[in-house]
Amino acid sequence: MASHRKPRSRSRMSGGLRTTPAVGITTAALTSVALLSQTAQAAPAQPTKPSLQEVQKKVDSLYRQAETATQKYNSAKEQTDSKKKQVDKLLDDIAQRTEKMNTARQELGRFAAQQYRSGGISDTATMFLADDPEDYFAQNRLMSRMTASQKKAVDDYQEQQRTTAKKRTEAQENLQQLTSSQTDLKTSKHSVQTKLSDARVLLSKLTAEEKQRLAAIEKKKEKAARKKAAELAQKQKAEEKKKRQAAEDAAQQEGGSGSGSGAGSGLSDPSTGTSSGYAAKAAKALAFAKTQEGKPYVWGATGPDSYDCSGLTQAAWKAAGISLPRTTWDQVEVGRTVSLSDIQPGDLVFFYDDISHVGLYLGDGMMIHAPKPGAYVREESIYYDGTGSIHSVVRPA
């Protein structure tokens, strides 16, 4: 007898395993992976915030790059100003020569008119209207029939023509150089502004607490620099005392009559080796620089209300009657280089491998300088950025 039981469904079984639940598990797993993938794409990892030391290092680097660009700007501006003066002078000269040439032309025209009225030789009129008067006058027939005054007038006219043409060519060349200098000036200006803007953006992202910590780091750095300056001052004083004692001993050995002659002559200081003339000029330069303290650093500025580093040293030594070039790169070539151990007040202290900064040595390891954007002319240790930052010392007079 046939069974009346309903056959079991085989769609849910395969080899003893239930297939439908397995499909459900796989779908859930794939859905989880997709959701995780979407979450990762929607919320990318945030970039790590730079440390305060990294920010300070980056800002200092930008300021240094800005100073280098400032020196390029100063150099380009100096060249631009110089070329502009040359071009203006040439244009004035050309105008004067053109006026003289017109006067000579009028004189030739007067001769031609006289000959026409007198019915004489009309070759002068022909010459005057010719495209090339010089070739025309090369003809011996006409030259032999001209008076001395007529020949002089023609010679003057030809000379003015040649000289004016030469000056015009020179003016065109200088105008091209002026255009090139103006382009360099614009490029350097943009570079300075970009570096300073980047530095401001970095600093603006600091919190109030981070700014306080950064100030504390700067203060600690300044304290270490002053300590280093004091060590230099102490060493210099010891050396000066030793030299002074040696000079006195030498004078005593030569005899009491000559012992005071060297010190009283005012020619030099035996303890430092510098002449009294240099010391007097340096004192004037330093006196000027001290009166500028508190004025802001402004790139490209030469006073009187603001300065960049080389603008300050140039103005200070100008007050002492010494003319220095505009840029640090040119100032370092003036005078003579001295060792750091022989540094004296008034000497120029240059910094970094690219010689992009300069200060005026005050004495006791300190200098007066225009430090950087946002700062003011101030007295600071020559070790303000470490011993390794000092490039050279120059005595400019």
Coordinates of C-alpha atoms in Angstrom, one line a residue:
M1 CA 0.0 0.0 0.0
A2 CA 1.4 3.3 -1.0
S3 CA 2.4 5.7 1.8
H4 CA 0.5 8.9 2.2
R5 CA 3.3 10.9 3.8
K6 CA 4.5 14.0 2.0
P7 CA 8.0 13.8 0.8
R8 CA 10.5 16.0 2.6
S9 CA 11.8 19.0 0.6
R10 CA 15.4 18.5 -0.6
S11 CA 16.0 22.1 -1.5
R12 CA 17.2 22.9 2.1
M13 CA 19.6 20.0 2.3
S14 CA 22.8 19.1 0.4
G15 CA 25.0 16.4 1.6
G16 CA 23.5 16.5 5.0
L17 CA 23.9 20.3 5.3
R18 CA 21.3 23.0 5.2
T19 CA 22.0 25.4 2.3
T20 CA 19.7 28.3 2.9
P21 CA 21.2 29.4 6.3
A22 CA 24.7 29.3 4.8
V23 CA 23.6 31.7 2.1
G24 CA 22.3 34.0 4.8
I25 CA 25.6 34.0 6.8
T26 CA 27.6 34.7 3.6
T27 CA 25.4 37.7 2.8
A28 CA 25.8 39.1 6.3
A29 CA 29.6 38.8 6.1
L30 CA 29.8 40.6 2.7
T31 CA 27.5 43.3 4.0
S32 CA 29.8 43.8 7.1
V33 CA 32.9 44.1 4.8
A34 CA 31.1 46.6 2.6
L35 CA 30.1 48.7 5.5
L36 CA 33.6 48.7 7.0
S37 CA 35.0 49.6 3.6
Q38 CA 32.6 52.5 3.3
T39 CA 33.4 53.7 6.8
A40 CA 37.1 53.7 6.0
Q41 CA 36.5 55.8 2.9
A42 CA 34.2 58.2 4.6
A43 CA 36.5 58.9 7.5
P44 CA 40.2 58.8 6.4
A45 CA 42.9 59.0 9.0
Q46 CA 43.7 62.5 10.1
P47 CA 47.3 63.7 9.5
T48 CA 49.5 63.8 12.5
K49 CA 49.8 67.3 13.9
P50 CA 53.4 68.5 13.9
S51 CA 55.1 69.0 17.2
L52 CA 55.9 72.4 18.6
Q53 CA 59.6 71.9 17.9
E54 CA 58.8 71.0 14.3
V55 CA 56.7 74.1 13.9
Q56 CA 59.4 76.3 15.4
K57 CA 62.0 74.7 13.1
K58 CA 59.8 75.2 10.0
V59 CA 59.0 78.9 10.9
D60 CA 62.7 79.6 11.6
S61 CA 63.5 78.1 8.2
L62 CA 60.9 80.2 6.5
Y63 CA 62.2 83.3 8.1
R64 CA 65.7 82.5 7.0
Q65 CA 64.5 81.8 3.4
A66 CA 62.7 85.1 3.6
E67 CA 65.9 86.9 4.6
T68 CA 67.8 85.3 1.7
A69 CA 65.0 86.4 -0.7
T70 CA 65.2 89.9 0.9
Q71 CA 68.9 90.2 0.1
K72 CA 68.0 89.2 -3.5
Y73 CA 65.3 91.8 -3.5
N74 CA 67.8 94.4 -2.2
S75 CA 70.3 93.5 -4.8
A76 CA 67.7 93.7 -7.6
K77 CA 66.4 97.0 -6.3
E78 CA 69.9 98.4 -6.2
Q79 CA 70.6 97.3 -9.8
T80 CA 67.2 98.6 -10.9
D81 CA 67.8 102.0 -9.3
S82 CA 71.3 102.2 -10.8
K83 CA 70.1 101.3 -14.3
K84 CA 67.2 103.7 -14.1
K85 CA 69.6 106.5 -13.4
Q86 CA 71.8 105.5 -16.3
V87 CA 68.9 105.3 -18.7
D88 CA 67.6 108.7 -17.5
K89 CA 71.1 110.2 -18.0
L90 CA 71.4 108.7 -21.4
L91 CA 68.0 110.0 -22.5
D92 CA 68.9 113.5 -21.3
D93 CA 72.2 113.3 -23.2
I94 CA 70.4 112.1 -26.3
A95 CA 67.9 115.0 -26.1
Q96 CA 70.8 117.5 -25.8
R97 CA 72.6 115.9 -28.7
T98 CA 69.5 115.9 -30.8
E99 CA 69.1 119.6 -30.1
K100 CA 72.6 120.2 -31.2
M101 CA 72.1 118.1 -34.3
N102 CA 69.0 120.1 -35.2
T103 CA 71.0 123.3 -34.7
A104 CA 73.7 122.0 -37.1
R105 CA 71.0 121.0 -39.6
Q106 CA 69.6 124.5 -39.4
E107 CA 73.1 125.9 -40.1
L108 CA 73.4 123.7 -43.2
G109 CA 70.0 124.8 -44.3
R110 CA 71.1 128.5 -43.9
F111 CA 74.1 127.9 -46.2
A112 CA 71.9 126.2 -48.8
A113 CA 69.5 129.1 -48.7
Q114 CA 72.3 131.6 -49.1
Q115 CA 73.6 129.8 -52.2
Y116 CA 70.2 129.6 -53.7
R117 CA 69.6 133.3 -53.3
S118 CA 73.0 134.2 -54.7
G119 CA 72.6 131.9 -57.6
G120 CA 75.8 130.2 -56.6
I121 CA 76.5 126.5 -56.3
S122 CA 73.5 124.5 -55.4
D123 CA 75.4 121.3 -54.5
T124 CA 74.9 122.1 -50.8
A125 CA 71.2 122.1 -51.2
T126 CA 71.5 118.8 -53.1
M127 CA 73.7 117.4 -50.3
F128 CA 71.2 118.6 -47.6
L129 CA 68.4 116.7 -49.3
A130 CA 70.4 113.6 -50.0
D131 CA 69.8 110.3 -48.1
D132 CA 73.5 110.0 -47.2
P133 CA 75.1 113.4 -46.9
E134 CA 78.4 111.9 -45.7
D135 CA 78.9 109.9 -49.0
Y136 CA 77.9 113.0 -50.9
F137 CA 80.5 115.1 -49.2
A138 CA 83.2 112.5 -49.9
Q139 CA 83.2 113.8 -53.4
N140 CA 86.3 116.0 -53.7
R141 CA 84.6 118.4 -56.1
L142 CA 82.1 119.7 -53.6
M143 CA 84.5 119.7 -50.6
S144 CA 86.9 121.8 -52.5
R145 CA 84.3 124.5 -53.2
M146 CA 83.0 124.8 -49.6
T147 CA 84.2 127.5 -47.2
A148 CA 85.8 126.6 -43.9
S149 CA 82.7 127.5 -41.9
Q150 CA 80.6 125.3 -44.1
K151 CA 82.9 122.4 -43.7
K152 CA 82.9 122.9 -39.9
A153 CA 79.1 122.9 -39.9
V154 CA 79.0 119.7 -41.9
D155 CA 81.6 118.0 -39.7
D156 CA 79.6 119.0 -36.5
Y157 CA 76.4 117.7 -38.0
Q158 CA 77.9 114.3 -38.9
E159 CA 79.6 114.0 -35.5
Q160 CA 76.3 114.7 -33.8
Q161 CA 74.6 112.1 -36.0
R162 CA 77.2 109.4 -35.1
T163 CA 77.3 110.1 -31.4
T164 CA 73.5 110.3 -31.1
A165 CA 73.0 107.0 -32.8
K166 CA 75.6 105.4 -30.5
K167 CA 73.9 106.8 -27.4
R168 CA 70.5 105.6 -28.6
T169 CA 71.9 102.0 -29.0
E170 CA 73.4 102.3 -25.5
A171 CA 70.1 103.5 -24.1
Q172 CA 68.3 100.6 -25.7
E173 CA 70.7 98.1 -24.1
N174 CA 70.3 99.7 -20.7
L175 CA 66.5 99.7 -21.0
Q176 CA 66.7 95.9 -21.7
Q177 CA 68.9 95.4 -18.6
L178 CA 66.5 97.6 -16.6
T179 CA 63.5 95.4 -17.6
S180 CA 65.5 92.3 -16.5
S181 CA 66.3 93.9 -13.2
Q182 CA 62.6 94.8 -12.7
T183 CA 61.6 91.3 -13.4
D184 CA 64.1 90.0 -10.8
L185 CA 62.8 92.6 -8.3
K186 CA 59.2 91.4 -8.8
T187 CA 60.2 87.7 -8.4
S188 CA 62.2 88.4 -5.2
K189 CA 59.4 90.4 -3.7
H190 CA 56.9 87.6 -4.4
S191 CA 59.3 85.1 -2.8
V192 CA 59.6 87.1 0.4
Q193 CA 55.9 87.6 0.7
T194 CA 55.2 83.9 0.1
K195 CA 57.7 82.8 2.8
L196 CA 56.4 85.3 5.3
S197 CA 52.8 84.3 4.6
D198 CA 53.6 80.6 5.1
A199 CA 55.2 81.4 8.4
R200 CA 52.2 83.4 9.6
V201 CA 49.8 80.5 8.6
L202 CA 51.9 78.0 10.7
L203 CA 51.9 80.3 13.7
S204 CA 48.2 81.1 13.4
K205 CA 47.4 77.4 13.9
L206 CA 49.0 77.3 17.3
T207 CA 46.8 77.4 20.3
A208 CA 47.3 79.9 23.1
E209 CA 49.0 77.3 25.2
E210 CA 51.3 76.2 22.4
K211 CA 52.3 79.9 21.8
Q212 CA 53.2 80.2 25.5
R213 CA 55.3 77.0 25.3
L214 CA 57.0 78.3 22.1
A215 CA 57.8 81.6 23.9
A216 CA 59.3 79.6 26.8
I217 CA 61.5 77.7 24.3
E218 CA 62.7 80.9 22.8
K219 CA 63.4 82.3 26.2
K220 CA 65.4 79.3 27.2
K221 CA 67.3 79.6 23.9
E222 CA 68.0 83.2 24.5
K223 CA 69.3 82.5 28.0
A224 CA 71.8 79.9 26.7
A225 CA 72.9 82.4 24.0
R226 CA 73.5 85.1 26.6
K227 CA 75.5 82.7 28.7
K228 CA 77.7 81.9 25.7
A229 CA 78.1 85.7 25.1
A230 CA 79.2 86.2 28.7
E231 CA 81.8 83.4 28.3
L232 CA 83.2 85.2 25.2
A233 CA 83.3 88.5 27.0
Q234 CA 85.2 87.0 30.0
K235 CA 87.7 85.4 27.6
Q236 CA 88.2 88.6 25.7
K237 CA 88.8 90.6 28.9
A238 CA 91.4 88.0 30.1
E239 CA 93.2 88.3 26.7
E240 CA 93.1 92.1 26.8
K241 CA 94.5 92.1 30.3
K242 CA 97.3 89.7 29.3
K243 CA 98.1 91.9 26.2
R244 CA 98.1 95.1 28.2
Q245 CA 100.4 93.6 30.9
A246 CA 102.7 92.4 28.2
A247 CA 102.8 95.9 26.6
E248 CA 103.5 97.5 30.0
D249 CA 106.3 95.0 30.7
A250 CA 107.9 95.7 27.3
A251 CA 107.7 99.4 27.9
Q252 CA 109.4 99.1 31.3
Q253 CA 112.2 97.0 29.8
E254 CA 112.8 99.7 27.2
G255 CA 113.2 102.4 29.8
G256 CA 110.9 104.6 32.0
S257 CA 111.1 107.5 29.6
G258 CA 109.3 105.7 26.8
S259 CA 106.9 103.7 28.9
G260 CA 104.0 106.1 28.4
S261 CA 104.6 107.1 24.8
G262 CA 102.7 104.3 23.2
A263 CA 99.6 104.7 25.4
G264 CA 99.6 108.4 25.1
S265 CA 100.0 108.5 21.3
G266 CA 96.4 107.4 20.7
L267 CA 97.5 105.5 17.7
S268 CA 96.3 102.1 18.9
D269 CA 95.1 100.1 21.9
P270 CA 97.7 97.5 22.8
S271 CA 95.1 95.3 24.3
T272 CA 92.9 95.0 21.2
G273 CA 95.2 96.0 18.3
T274 CA 92.6 98.4 16.9
S275 CA 93.4 102.0 16.0
S276 CA 91.9 104.8 17.9
G277 CA 90.5 106.1 14.6
Y278 CA 88.5 102.9 14.0
A279 CA 87.3 102.9 17.6
A280 CA 86.0 106.5 17.2
K281 CA 84.1 105.6 14.0
A282 CA 82.8 102.4 15.5
A283 CA 81.5 104.4 18.5
K284 CA 79.6 106.7 16.1
A285 CA 78.1 103.7 14.3
L286 CA 77.0 102.1 17.5
A287 CA 75.6 105.3 18.9
F288 CA 73.4 105.6 15.8
A289 CA 72.3 101.9 16.0
K290 CA 71.4 102.2 19.7
T291 CA 69.0 105.1 18.8
Q292 CA 67.2 102.8 16.3
E293 CA 66.4 100.1 18.9
G294 CA 62.7 99.4 19.1
K295 CA 62.0 100.2 15.5
P296 CA 60.5 97.3 13.5
Y297 CA 62.1 95.0 11.1
V298 CA 60.7 95.4 7.6
W299 CA 62.2 93.6 4.7
G300 CA 63.8 95.9 2.1
A301 CA 63.8 98.9 4.6
T302 CA 66.8 101.2 5.1
G303 CA 65.3 103.6 7.6
P304 CA 64.6 105.9 9.2
D305 CA 61.4 104.3 10.6
S306 CA 62.2 100.6 10.0
Y307 CA 65.1 98.5 8.8
D308 CA 66.1 95.1 7.6
C309 CA 69.4 93.7 8.8
S310 CA 71.8 95.1 6.2
G311 CA 69.8 98.3 6.0
L312 CA 70.6 98.9 9.7
T313 CA 74.3 98.2 9.4
Q314 CA 74.5 100.4 6.3
A315 CA 72.8 103.3 8.0
A316 CA 74.9 102.9 11.2
W317 CA 78.2 103.0 9.4
K318 CA 77.0 105.8 7.2
A319 CA 76.5 107.9 10.3
A320 CA 80.2 107.3 11.0
G321 CA 81.2 108.5 7.5
I322 CA 81.7 105.0 6.0
S323 CA 79.7 103.9 2.9
L324 CA 78.7 100.3 2.9
P325 CA 77.0 98.4 0.0
R326 CA 73.3 97.5 0.4
T327 CA 73.4 93.7 0.7
T328 CA 75.0 91.3 3.1
W329 CA 76.7 89.6 0.2
D330 CA 78.5 92.9 -0.7
Q331 CA 79.1 94.1 2.9
V332 CA 81.0 90.9 3.7
E333 CA 83.5 91.9 1.0
V334 CA 84.3 95.3 2.6
G335 CA 87.2 95.9 4.9
R336 CA 89.0 92.9 6.3
T337 CA 88.0 89.6 7.9
V338 CA 89.0 89.1 11.6
S339 CA 88.7 86.1 13.8
L340 CA 85.9 85.8 16.3
S341 CA 88.4 85.9 19.1
D342 CA 89.6 89.3 17.9
I343 CA 86.1 90.8 17.4
Q344 CA 85.7 94.4 18.5
P345 CA 82.8 96.9 18.8
G346 CA 81.6 98.1 15.5
D347 CA 82.6 94.9 13.6
L348 CA 80.0 93.3 11.3
V349 CA 79.0 89.8 12.3
F350 CA 77.6 87.7 9.4
F351 CA 75.5 84.6 9.8
Y352 CA 74.7 81.3 7.9
D353 CA 76.3 79.7 5.0
D354 CA 74.4 81.9 2.5
I355 CA 75.4 85.1 4.5
S356 CA 71.8 86.2 4.7
H357 CA 72.0 88.0 8.0
V358 CA 74.3 90.6 9.7
G359 CA 74.5 92.4 13.0
L360 CA 76.7 95.2 14.5
Y361 CA 78.9 94.0 17.3
L362 CA 78.3 95.9 20.5
G363 CA 80.8 94.2 22.8
D364 CA 80.7 91.5 25.5
G365 CA 79.4 89.0 23.0
M366 CA 76.4 91.1 22.2
M367 CA 75.3 92.8 19.0
I368 CA 72.6 95.2 17.7
H369 CA 70.6 93.9 14.8
A370 CA 67.2 93.8 13.0
P371 CA 66.4 90.2 13.6
K372 CA 63.4 89.1 11.6
P373 CA 59.8 89.9 10.6
G374 CA 57.6 90.6 13.6
A375 CA 60.6 91.6 15.7
Y376 CA 62.3 95.0 16.5
V377 CA 65.8 96.3 16.4
R378 CA 67.4 95.1 19.6
E379 CA 70.5 94.0 21.4
E380 CA 71.1 90.2 21.3
S381 CA 73.8 87.6 21.8
I382 CA 75.8 86.9 18.7
Y383 CA 75.1 83.2 19.6
Y384 CA 71.3 83.8 19.3
D385 CA 71.1 81.0 16.7
G386 CA 74.0 78.9 18.0
T387 CA 77.7 79.0 17.5
G388 CA 77.5 77.2 14.1
S389 CA 75.4 80.0 12.6
I390 CA 78.2 82.6 12.7
H391 CA 79.8 82.8 9.3
S392 CA 82.4 85.5 9.7
V393 CA 83.4 88.8 11.2
V394 CA 84.4 91.8 9.2
R395 CA 86.0 95.1 10.2
P396 CA 84.6 97.6 7.7
A397 CA 87.0 100.5 8.2

